[in-house]
């Protein structure tokens, strides 16, 4: 089923994001996690796409296996990194043949060792170009990324992101999944600006349940997500106590999702980091009121 049709339904829709593990053992754990997450009845599940050859092959393998062996609807992330149009076209043909209907079209992060994105000769510079390329072929519903607190490279902050998000919509995007954030006000401001700029496609907030504070600080520094002072004050003294961090992470994510659902959001996308426990616990809390 297409992302556009899924998100047109009333919701709430819960979706999950996974990354392709580097080892066979990691892949086994991922399958376990995918099976466990079936209890929350995900509306779709997405699999990220790395910058290098072997992880890209794993993305394809995992996405096509999800389609073949489960009832879950997979979304394949696809980036412009290191690929020509012809290579991207070949992969899309393979996805099409495997019955994959949903692509999350991204520019991608620079490969390890590079500090900035460089377009490949014969490839694309921006996600919006990839969206147009995919839209020109039949059969895919297209999701894109956006950043309620601004993409780290955006010269004019959120204003740039809204402008380029509108361009992605104009080129054929059907839905937006956001970077994670902890302050819902930033999402509401972003949503208001997006709507005022003519963005009409669904905005799906990305949710990161915190289970390890050091890890979240690292990720947040890389992707530009702010850890608000109140959250830092709660978690900083507990760094050594993983169980206490998990409990606060669960409470914070549950409250954040409740507030979003009470304010017009109908779909939530969970960054699972290939672990099921936190996402299941949040969804159970939401379903039991
Ligand atoms: P773009 O929309 O191209 O934006 C990138 C930057 O360029 C922004 O600063 C934007 O303002 C600017 N820009 C955009 N269009 C133009 C234009 N026409 N002219 C000038 N400037 C422009 N990365 C991966 O490598 N693999 C993944 O699987 C992956 N999954 C992700 C999933 C989600 C939900 C999110 C939020 C991010 C994901 N990322 C992934 C990270 C993403 O690839 C990076 O944040 C990347 O730096 C930007 O990707 P984008 O698609 O937003 O790019």
GROMACS .gro file of C-alpha atoms and ligand atoms in nm:
model
  342
    1UNK     CA    1   0.000   0.000   0.000
    2UNK     CA    2   0.124   0.347  -0.081
    3UNK     CA    3   0.239   0.592   0.187
    4UNK     CA    4   0.000   0.852   0.046
    5UNK     CA    5  -0.297   0.614   0.092
    6UNK     CA    6  -0.183   0.501   0.438
    7UNK     CA    7  -0.150   0.856   0.567
    8UNK     CA    8  -0.483   0.962   0.416
    9UNK     CA    9  -0.651   0.730   0.670
   10UNK     CA   10  -0.765   0.864   1.008
   11UNK     CA   11  -0.476   0.739   1.225
   12UNK     CA   12  -0.311   0.752   1.463
   13UNK     CA   13  -0.046   0.580   1.250
   14UNK     CA   14   0.270   0.453   1.415
   15UNK     CA   15   0.572   0.378   1.196
   16UNK     CA   16   0.923   0.253   1.273
   17UNK     CA   17   1.265   0.322   1.128
   18UNK     CA   18   1.550   0.070   1.115
   19UNK     CA   19   1.904   0.083   0.990
   20UNK     CA   20   2.079  -0.199   0.799
   21UNK     CA   21   2.321  -0.367   1.044
   22UNK     CA   22   2.680  -0.420   0.934
   23UNK     CA   23   2.697  -0.785   1.045
   24UNK     CA   24   2.489  -1.099   1.003
   25UNK     CA   25   2.438  -1.113   1.381
   26UNK     CA   26   2.308  -0.755   1.374
   27UNK     CA   27   2.072  -0.852   1.093
   28UNK     CA   28   1.941  -1.145   1.297
   29UNK     CA   29   1.873  -0.906   1.588
   30UNK     CA   30   1.695  -0.672   1.350
   31UNK     CA   31   1.459  -0.950   1.239
   32UNK     CA   32   1.382  -1.026   1.600
   33UNK     CA   33   1.310  -0.655   1.657
   34UNK     CA   34   1.086  -0.635   1.348
   35UNK     CA   35   0.887  -0.935   1.469
   36UNK     CA   36   0.848  -0.788   1.818
   37UNK     CA   37   0.731  -0.454   1.679
   38UNK     CA   38   0.443  -0.624   1.497
   39UNK     CA   39   0.246  -0.585   1.826
   40UNK     CA   40   0.215  -0.210   1.766
   41UNK     CA   41   0.080  -0.280   1.416
   42UNK     CA   42   0.309  -0.036   1.232
   43UNK     CA   43   0.146   0.149   0.943
   44UNK     CA   44   0.479   0.116   0.760
   45UNK     CA   45   0.844   0.051   0.843
   46UNK     CA   46   1.138   0.228   0.684
   47UNK     CA   47   1.497   0.117   0.633
   48UNK     CA   48   1.779   0.371   0.606
   49UNK     CA   49   2.036   0.377   0.327
   50UNK     CA   50   2.407   0.410   0.401
   51UNK     CA   51   2.672   0.588   0.202
   52UNK     CA   52   2.864   0.274   0.102
   53UNK     CA   53   2.810  -0.030  -0.120
   54UNK     CA   54   2.758  -0.317   0.128
   55UNK     CA   55   2.513  -0.132   0.356
   56UNK     CA   56   2.318  -0.024   0.048
   57UNK     CA   57   2.289  -0.388  -0.058
   58UNK     CA   58   2.168  -0.470   0.293
   59UNK     CA   59   1.901  -0.199   0.269
   60UNK     CA   60   1.772  -0.358  -0.051
   61UNK     CA   61   1.785  -0.706   0.098
   62UNK     CA   62   1.604  -0.607   0.417
   63UNK     CA   63   1.338  -0.401   0.241
   64UNK     CA   64   1.260  -0.672  -0.013
   65UNK     CA   65   1.256  -0.940   0.259
   66UNK     CA   66   1.012  -0.736   0.467
   67UNK     CA   67   0.788  -0.713   0.163
   68UNK     CA   68   0.820  -1.084   0.083
   69UNK     CA   69   0.798  -1.237   0.430
   70UNK     CA   70   0.588  -1.006   0.647
   71UNK     CA   71   0.261  -0.814   0.633
   72UNK     CA   72   0.446  -0.488   0.700
   73UNK     CA   73   0.464  -0.215   0.439
   74UNK     CA   74   0.830  -0.122   0.376
   75UNK     CA   75   0.962   0.221   0.280
   76UNK     CA   76   1.310   0.216   0.124
   77UNK     CA   77   1.529   0.517   0.199
   78UNK     CA   78   1.728   0.624  -0.107
   79UNK     CA   79   1.998   0.892  -0.128
   80UNK     CA   80   2.188   1.080  -0.398
   81UNK     CA   81   2.526   0.990  -0.243
   82UNK     CA   82   2.775   0.835  -0.482
   83UNK     CA   83   2.521   0.737  -0.747
   84UNK     CA   84   2.450   0.837  -1.105
   85UNK     CA   85   2.097   0.871  -1.240
   86UNK     CA   86   2.144   0.540  -1.421
   87UNK     CA   87   2.240   0.359  -1.099
   88UNK     CA   88   1.947   0.513  -0.912
   89UNK     CA   89   1.718   0.415  -1.198
   90UNK     CA   90   1.840   0.054  -1.186
   91UNK     CA   91   1.774   0.031  -0.814
   92UNK     CA   92   1.427   0.179  -0.857
   93UNK     CA   93   1.358  -0.080  -1.129
   94UNK     CA   94   1.463  -0.356  -0.889
   95UNK     CA   95   1.237  -0.215  -0.617
   96UNK     CA   96   0.952  -0.192  -0.860
   97UNK     CA   97   0.999  -0.555  -0.965
   98UNK     CA   98   1.000  -0.657  -0.596
   99UNK     CA   99   0.668  -0.480  -0.534
  100UNK     CA  100   0.818  -0.196  -0.327
  101UNK     CA  101   0.585   0.101  -0.354
  102UNK     CA  102   0.737   0.357  -0.117
  103UNK     CA  103   1.066   0.548  -0.130
  104UNK     CA  104   1.200   0.805   0.117
  105UNK     CA  105   1.398   1.033  -0.115
  106UNK     CA  106   1.697   1.202   0.048
  107UNK     CA  107   2.009   1.384  -0.050
  108UNK     CA  108   2.201   1.183   0.207
  109UNK     CA  109   2.481   1.251   0.452
  110UNK     CA  110   2.840   1.273   0.329
  111UNK     CA  111   3.025   0.938   0.338
  112UNK     CA  112   3.260   0.876   0.633
  113UNK     CA  113   3.573   1.086   0.609
  114UNK     CA  114   3.407   1.366   0.409
  115UNK     CA  115   3.286   1.680   0.583
  116UNK     CA  116   3.044   1.797   0.315
  117UNK     CA  117   2.814   1.652   0.054
  118UNK     CA  118   2.951   1.639  -0.297
  119UNK     CA  119   2.726   1.559  -0.590
  120UNK     CA  120   2.837   1.265  -0.805
  121UNK     CA  121   2.896   1.345  -1.173
  122UNK     CA  122   2.578   1.238  -1.350
  123UNK     CA  123   2.386   1.231  -1.022
  124UNK     CA  124   2.183   1.477  -0.814
  125UNK     CA  125   2.269   1.764  -0.579
  126UNK     CA  126   1.945   1.794  -0.382
  127UNK     CA  127   1.669   1.566  -0.258
  128UNK     CA  128   1.419   1.766  -0.465
  129UNK     CA  129   1.600   1.653  -0.785
  130UNK     CA  130   1.572   1.290  -0.674
  131UNK     CA  131   1.203   1.338  -0.597
  132UNK     CA  132   1.140   1.463  -0.952
  133UNK     CA  133   1.339   1.172  -1.097
  134UNK     CA  134   1.132   0.917  -0.900
  135UNK     CA  135   0.804   1.095  -0.979
  136UNK     CA  136   0.884   1.072  -1.350
  137UNK     CA  137   0.864   0.694  -1.314
  138UNK     CA  138   0.533   0.536  -1.230
  139UNK     CA  139   0.445   0.339  -0.924
  140UNK     CA  140   0.607   0.499  -0.619
  141UNK     CA  141   0.474   0.704  -0.334
  142UNK     CA  142   0.751   0.940  -0.221
  143UNK     CA  143   0.839   1.057   0.127
  144UNK     CA  144   1.099   1.324   0.205
  145UNK     CA  145   1.283   1.455   0.513
  146UNK     CA  146   1.260   1.792   0.681
  147UNK     CA  147   1.392   1.964   0.991
  148UNK     CA  148   1.171   2.149   1.243
  149UNK     CA  149   1.482   2.307   1.396
  150UNK     CA  150   1.655   2.367   1.063
  151UNK     CA  151   1.901   2.148   0.870
  152UNK     CA  152   2.258   2.208   0.992
  153UNK     CA  153   2.366   2.335   0.648
  154UNK     CA  154   2.072   2.569   0.593
  155UNK     CA  155   2.205   2.922   0.568
  156UNK     CA  156   1.875   3.086   0.665
  157UNK     CA  157   1.762   2.822   0.913
  158UNK     CA  158   1.408   2.689   0.896
  159UNK     CA  159   1.310   2.940   0.623
  160UNK     CA  160   1.538   2.756   0.379
  161UNK     CA  161   1.406   2.419   0.485
  162UNK     CA  162   1.045   2.528   0.430
  163UNK     CA  163   1.132   2.669   0.087
  164UNK     CA  164   1.302   2.348  -0.021
  165UNK     CA  165   1.031   2.136   0.136
  166UNK     CA  166   0.775   2.317  -0.080
  167UNK     CA  167   0.998   2.245  -0.380
  168UNK     CA  168   1.002   1.875  -0.289
  169UNK     CA  169   0.622   1.882  -0.273
  170UNK     CA  170   0.606   2.060  -0.609
  171UNK     CA  171   0.833   1.792  -0.756
  172UNK     CA  172   0.600   1.516  -0.636
  173UNK     CA  173   0.661   1.431  -0.269
  174UNK     CA  174   0.361   1.279  -0.090
  175UNK     CA  175   0.467   1.301   0.276
  176UNK     CA  176   0.733   1.439   0.508
  177UNK     CA  177   0.908   1.264   0.796
  178UNK     CA  178   1.087   1.505   1.026
  179UNK     CA  179   1.416   1.493   1.207
  180UNK     CA  180   1.357   1.417   1.574
  181UNK     CA  181   1.307   1.702   1.821
  182UNK     CA  182   1.220   1.724   2.190
  183UNK     CA  183   1.042   2.058   2.205
  184UNK     CA  184   0.701   2.029   2.037
  185UNK     CA  185   0.679   2.407   2.000
  186UNK     CA  186   0.952   2.387   1.735
  187UNK     CA  187   0.739   2.139   1.540
  188UNK     CA  188   0.424   2.351   1.573
  189UNK     CA  189   0.611   2.663   1.452
  190UNK     CA  190   0.755   2.465   1.163
  191UNK     CA  191   0.410   2.326   1.074
  192UNK     CA  192   0.253   2.674   1.079
  193UNK     CA  193   0.526   2.810   0.852
  194UNK     CA  194   0.502   2.512   0.618
  195UNK     CA  195   0.124   2.544   0.586
  196UNK     CA  196   0.156   2.922   0.530
  197UNK     CA  197   0.404   2.845   0.250
  198UNK     CA  198   0.161   2.611   0.076
  199UNK     CA  199   0.283   2.275   0.208
  200UNK     CA  200  -0.022   2.050   0.213
  201UNK     CA  201   0.130   1.700   0.233
  202UNK     CA  202   0.125   1.522   0.572
  203UNK     CA  203   0.403   1.611   0.818
  204UNK     CA  204   0.500   1.310   1.027
  205UNK     CA  205   0.703   1.399   1.338
  206UNK     CA  206   1.009   1.185   1.404
  207UNK     CA  207   1.022   1.060   1.764
  208UNK     CA  208   1.340   0.945   1.937
  209UNK     CA  209   1.269   0.768   2.267
  210UNK     CA  210   1.583   0.820   2.476
  211UNK     CA  211   1.742   0.507   2.617
  212UNK     CA  212   2.105   0.623   2.641
  213UNK     CA  213   2.180   0.991   2.707
  214UNK     CA  214   2.544   0.991   2.586
  215UNK     CA  215   2.433   0.842   2.256
  216UNK     CA  216   2.152   1.097   2.210
  217UNK     CA  217   2.390   1.385   2.283
  218UNK     CA  218   2.623   1.252   2.012
  219UNK     CA  219   2.345   1.208   1.755
  220UNK     CA  220   2.193   1.546   1.837
  221UNK     CA  221   2.525   1.727   1.789
  222UNK     CA  222   2.553   1.567   1.444
  223UNK     CA  223   2.198   1.624   1.321
  224UNK     CA  224   2.131   1.963   1.480
  225UNK     CA  225   1.853   1.851   1.721
  226UNK     CA  226   1.840   2.059   2.040
  227UNK     CA  227   1.835   1.896   2.380
  228UNK     CA  228   1.630   2.146   2.583
  229UNK     CA  229   1.776   2.263   2.916
  230UNK     CA  230   1.493   2.096   3.116
  231UNK     CA  231   1.567   1.759   2.953
  232UNK     CA  232   1.941   1.795   3.002
  233UNK     CA  233   1.885   1.881   3.369
  234UNK     CA  234   1.679   1.564   3.418
  235UNK     CA  235   1.912   1.325   3.238
  236UNK     CA  236   2.259   1.463   3.305
  237UNK     CA  237   2.280   1.341   3.669
  238UNK     CA  238   2.167   0.990   3.564
  239UNK     CA  239   2.421   0.909   3.294
  240UNK     CA  240   2.551   0.602   3.476
  241UNK     CA  241   2.205   0.464   3.550
  242UNK     CA  242   2.067   0.324   3.223
  243UNK     CA  243   1.743   0.201   3.378
  244UNK     CA  244   1.666   0.546   3.522
  245UNK     CA  245   1.747   0.709   3.185
  246UNK     CA  246   1.517   0.463   3.008
  247UNK     CA  247   1.233   0.535   3.251
  248UNK     CA  248   1.262   0.912   3.197
  249UNK     CA  249   1.304   0.859   2.823
  250UNK     CA  250   0.979   0.664   2.818
  251UNK     CA  251   0.794   0.926   3.022
  252UNK     CA  252   0.925   1.212   2.806
  253UNK     CA  253   0.848   1.040   2.473
  254UNK     CA  254   0.500   0.940   2.592
  255UNK     CA  255   0.417   1.297   2.700
  256UNK     CA  256   0.561   1.436   2.378
  257UNK     CA  257   0.352   1.200   2.163
  258UNK     CA  258   0.034   1.262   2.368
  259UNK     CA  259   0.076   1.636   2.315
  260UNK     CA  260   0.137   1.592   1.940
  261UNK     CA  261  -0.170   1.368   1.902
  262UNK     CA  262  -0.378   1.622   2.096
  263UNK     CA  263  -0.263   1.893   1.857
  264UNK     CA  264  -0.365   1.759   1.520
  265UNK     CA  265  -0.085   1.509   1.450
  266UNK     CA  266  -0.216   1.179   1.313
  267UNK     CA  267   0.109   0.992   1.247
  268UNK     CA  268   0.428   0.937   1.448
  269UNK     CA  269   0.755   0.792   1.316
  270UNK     CA  270   0.976   0.618   1.573
  271UNK     CA  271   1.353   0.605   1.538
  272UNK     CA  272   1.394   0.258   1.687
  273UNK     CA  273   1.774   0.218   1.651
  274UNK     CA  274   1.686  -0.147   1.583
  275UNK     CA  275   1.549  -0.199   1.935
  276UNK     CA  276   1.184  -0.267   2.000
  277UNK     CA  277   1.137  -0.213   2.374
  278UNK     CA  278   1.111   0.167   2.399
  279UNK     CA  279   0.886   0.209   2.093
  280UNK     CA  280   0.650  -0.067   2.208
  281UNK     CA  281   0.633   0.086   2.558
  282UNK     CA  282   0.550   0.434   2.424
  283UNK     CA  283   0.282   0.299   2.188
  284UNK     CA  284   0.130   0.090   2.468
  285UNK     CA  285   0.115   0.400   2.687
  286UNK     CA  286  -0.055   0.594   2.406
  287UNK     CA  287  -0.308   0.319   2.341
  288UNK     CA  288  -0.400   0.280   2.704
  289UNK     CA  289  -0.460   0.655   2.743
  290LIG     P1  290   1.799   1.829   0.088
  290LIG     O1  291   1.652   1.850   0.090
  290LIG     O2  292   1.866   1.826  -0.044
  290LIG     O3  293   1.863   1.945   0.180
  290LIG     C1  294   2.002   1.943   0.215
  290LIG     C2  295   2.050   2.086   0.237
  290LIG     O4  296   2.051   2.155   0.112
  290LIG     C3  297   1.961   2.168   0.330
  290LIG     O5  298   2.044   2.254   0.402
  290LIG     C4  299   1.871   2.244   0.234
  290LIG     O6  300   1.828   2.366   0.291
  290LIG     C5  301   1.962   2.266   0.114
  290LIG     N1  302   1.889   2.262  -0.014
  290LIG     C6  303   1.790   2.176  -0.050
  290LIG     N2  304   1.750   2.201  -0.176
  290LIG     C7  305   1.826   2.301  -0.222
  290LIG     C8  306   1.834   2.372  -0.345
  290LIG     N3  307   1.753   2.342  -0.448
  290LIG     N4  308   1.926   2.474  -0.357
  290LIG     C9  309   2.009   2.504  -0.255
  290LIG     N5  310   2.007   2.440  -0.134
  290LIG    C10  311   1.917   2.340  -0.119
  290LIG     N6  312   2.075   1.008   0.550
  290LIG    C11  313   2.127   0.899   0.488
  290LIG     O7  314   2.242   0.904   0.441
  290LIG     N7  315   2.053   0.784   0.474
  290LIG    C12  316   1.926   0.775   0.521
  290LIG     O8  317   1.862   0.670   0.508
  290LIG    C13  318   1.869   0.888   0.587
  290LIG     N8  319   1.741   0.885   0.635
  290LIG    C14  320   1.686   0.998   0.691
  290LIG    C15  321   1.552   0.995   0.734
  290LIG    C16  322   1.494   1.108   0.792
  290LIG    C17  323   1.349   1.101   0.836
  290LIG    C18  324   1.572   1.226   0.809
  290LIG    C19  325   1.511   1.349   0.873
  290LIG    C20  326   1.703   1.230   0.766
  290LIG    C21  327   1.762   1.118   0.706
  290LIG     N9  328   1.895   1.117   0.660
  290LIG    C22  329   1.948   1.006   0.600
  290LIG    C23  330   1.979   1.236   0.678
  290LIG    C24  331   1.976   1.327   0.552
  290LIG     O9  332   2.022   1.258   0.440
  290LIG    C25  333   2.066   1.446   0.583
  290LIG    O10  334   2.008   1.528   0.680
  290LIG    C26  335   2.110   1.525   0.462
  290LIG    O11  336   2.215   1.612   0.505
  290LIG    C27  337   2.000   1.610   0.399
  290LIG    O12  338   1.910   1.532   0.333
  290LIG     P2  339   1.775   1.597   0.268
  290LIG    O13  340   1.708   1.488   0.196
  290LIG    O14  341   1.700   1.672   0.369
  290LIG    O15  342   1.846   1.698   0.163
   0.00000   0.00000   0.00000
